[in-house]
């Protein structure tokens, strides 16, 4: 794409630093993962992770210039 970013969705939910607004204490994750249906694997998709929770399909993205 125009920003030089590739493979941005579908492998793992991407952890964010923002709180999921309805709950107020859970962290928001975005993007869907290999475990979800194809319709969910999009950058606008949002989910939640409880503080201290673990999941095999949530990660974070490292960016190297």
PDB file of C-alpha atoms in Angstrom, residues 11-64:
ATOM      1  CA  UNK A  11      -2.650 -13.386  12.014  1.00  0.00           C
ATOM      2  CA  UNK A  12      -3.286 -12.117  15.554  1.00  0.00           C
ATOM      3  CA  UNK A  13      -5.440  -9.540  17.302  1.00  0.00           C
ATOM      4  CA  UNK A  14      -3.279  -6.454  17.741  1.00  0.00           C
ATOM      5  CA  UNK A  15      -3.053  -5.164  21.314  1.00  0.00           C
ATOM      6  CA  UNK A  16      -3.669  -1.426  21.680  1.00  0.00           C
ATOM      7  CA  UNK A  17      -2.997   0.987  24.523  1.00  0.00           C
ATOM      8  CA  UNK A  18      -6.571   2.282  24.565  1.00  0.00           C
ATOM      9  CA  UNK A  19      -9.299   1.137  26.920  1.00  0.00           C
ATOM     10  CA  UNK A  20     -12.426  -0.534  25.593  1.00  0.00           C
ATOM     11  CA  UNK A  21     -14.992   2.193  26.328  1.00  0.00           C
ATOM     12  CA  UNK A  22     -18.074   0.172  27.369  1.00  0.00           C
ATOM     13  CA  UNK A  23     -16.210  -1.682  30.134  1.00  0.00           C
ATOM     14  CA  UNK A  24     -13.771   1.085  31.100  1.00  0.00           C
ATOM     15  CA  UNK A  25     -11.066  -1.254  32.418  1.00  0.00           C
ATOM     16  CA  UNK A  26     -10.419  -3.732  29.594  1.00  0.00           C
ATOM     17  CA  UNK A  27      -7.908  -3.135  26.809  1.00  0.00           C
ATOM     18  CA  UNK A  28      -9.039  -2.905  23.207  1.00  0.00           C
ATOM     19  CA  UNK A  29      -7.631  -5.250  20.567  1.00  0.00           C
ATOM     20  CA  UNK A  30      -8.070  -4.807  16.829  1.00  0.00           C
ATOM     21  CA  UNK A  31      -7.994  -6.789  13.624  1.00  0.00           C
ATOM     22  CA  UNK A  32      -9.136 -10.374  14.218  1.00  0.00           C
ATOM     23  CA  UNK A  33      -6.939 -13.470  14.112  1.00  0.00           C
ATOM     24  CA  UNK A  34      -6.403 -16.845  12.467  1.00  0.00           C
ATOM     25  CA  UNK A  35      -9.049 -18.231  14.840  1.00  0.00           C
ATOM     26  CA  UNK A  36     -11.866 -15.958  13.523  1.00  0.00           C
ATOM     27  CA  UNK A  37     -14.071 -15.997  10.435  1.00  0.00           C
ATOM     28  CA  UNK A  38     -12.752 -14.034   7.431  1.00  0.00           C
ATOM     29  CA  UNK A  39     -15.429 -11.336   7.889  1.00  0.00           C
ATOM     30  CA  UNK A  40     -13.944 -10.430  11.284  1.00  0.00           C
ATOM     31  CA  UNK A  41     -10.335 -10.105  10.054  1.00  0.00           C
ATOM     32  CA  UNK A  42     -10.379  -6.401   9.239  1.00  0.00           C
ATOM     33  CA  UNK A  43      -8.650  -3.417  10.810  1.00  0.00           C
ATOM     34  CA  UNK A  44     -11.933  -1.851  11.992  1.00  0.00           C
ATOM     35  CA  UNK A  45     -12.866  -4.947  14.037  1.00  0.00           C
ATOM     36  CA  UNK A  46     -12.526  -4.417  17.787  1.00  0.00           C
ATOM     37  CA  UNK A  47     -12.437  -6.788  20.743  1.00  0.00           C
ATOM     38  CA  UNK A  48     -11.440  -6.761  24.409  1.00  0.00           C
ATOM     39  CA  UNK A  49      -8.830  -8.348  26.646  1.00  0.00           C
ATOM     40  CA  UNK A  50      -9.225  -8.282  30.407  1.00  0.00           C
ATOM     41  CA  UNK A  51      -6.275  -6.840  32.361  1.00  0.00           C
ATOM     42  CA  UNK A  52      -3.815  -9.647  33.067  1.00  0.00           C
ATOM     43  CA  UNK A  53      -5.618 -11.952  30.616  1.00  0.00           C
ATOM     44  CA  UNK A  54      -3.822 -14.197  28.129  1.00  0.00           C
ATOM     45  CA  UNK A  55      -4.765 -15.463  24.717  1.00  0.00           C
ATOM     46  CA  UNK A  56      -2.984 -17.422  21.990  1.00  0.00           C
ATOM     47  CA  UNK A  57      -4.261 -15.115  19.279  1.00  0.00           C
ATOM     48  CA  UNK A  58      -3.411 -11.659  20.691  1.00  0.00           C
ATOM     49  CA  UNK A  59      -0.075  -9.933  20.054  1.00  0.00           C
ATOM     50  CA  UNK A  60       1.553  -6.640  19.260  1.00  0.00           C
ATOM     51  CA  UNK A  61       3.277  -5.234  16.195  1.00  0.00           C
ATOM     52  CA  UNK A  62       6.924  -4.203  16.043  1.00  0.00           C
ATOM     53  CA  UNK A  63       7.840  -1.557  13.510  1.00  0.00           C
ATOM     54  CA  UNK A  64      11.429  -1.181  12.305  1.00  0.00           C
TER      55      UNK A  64
END
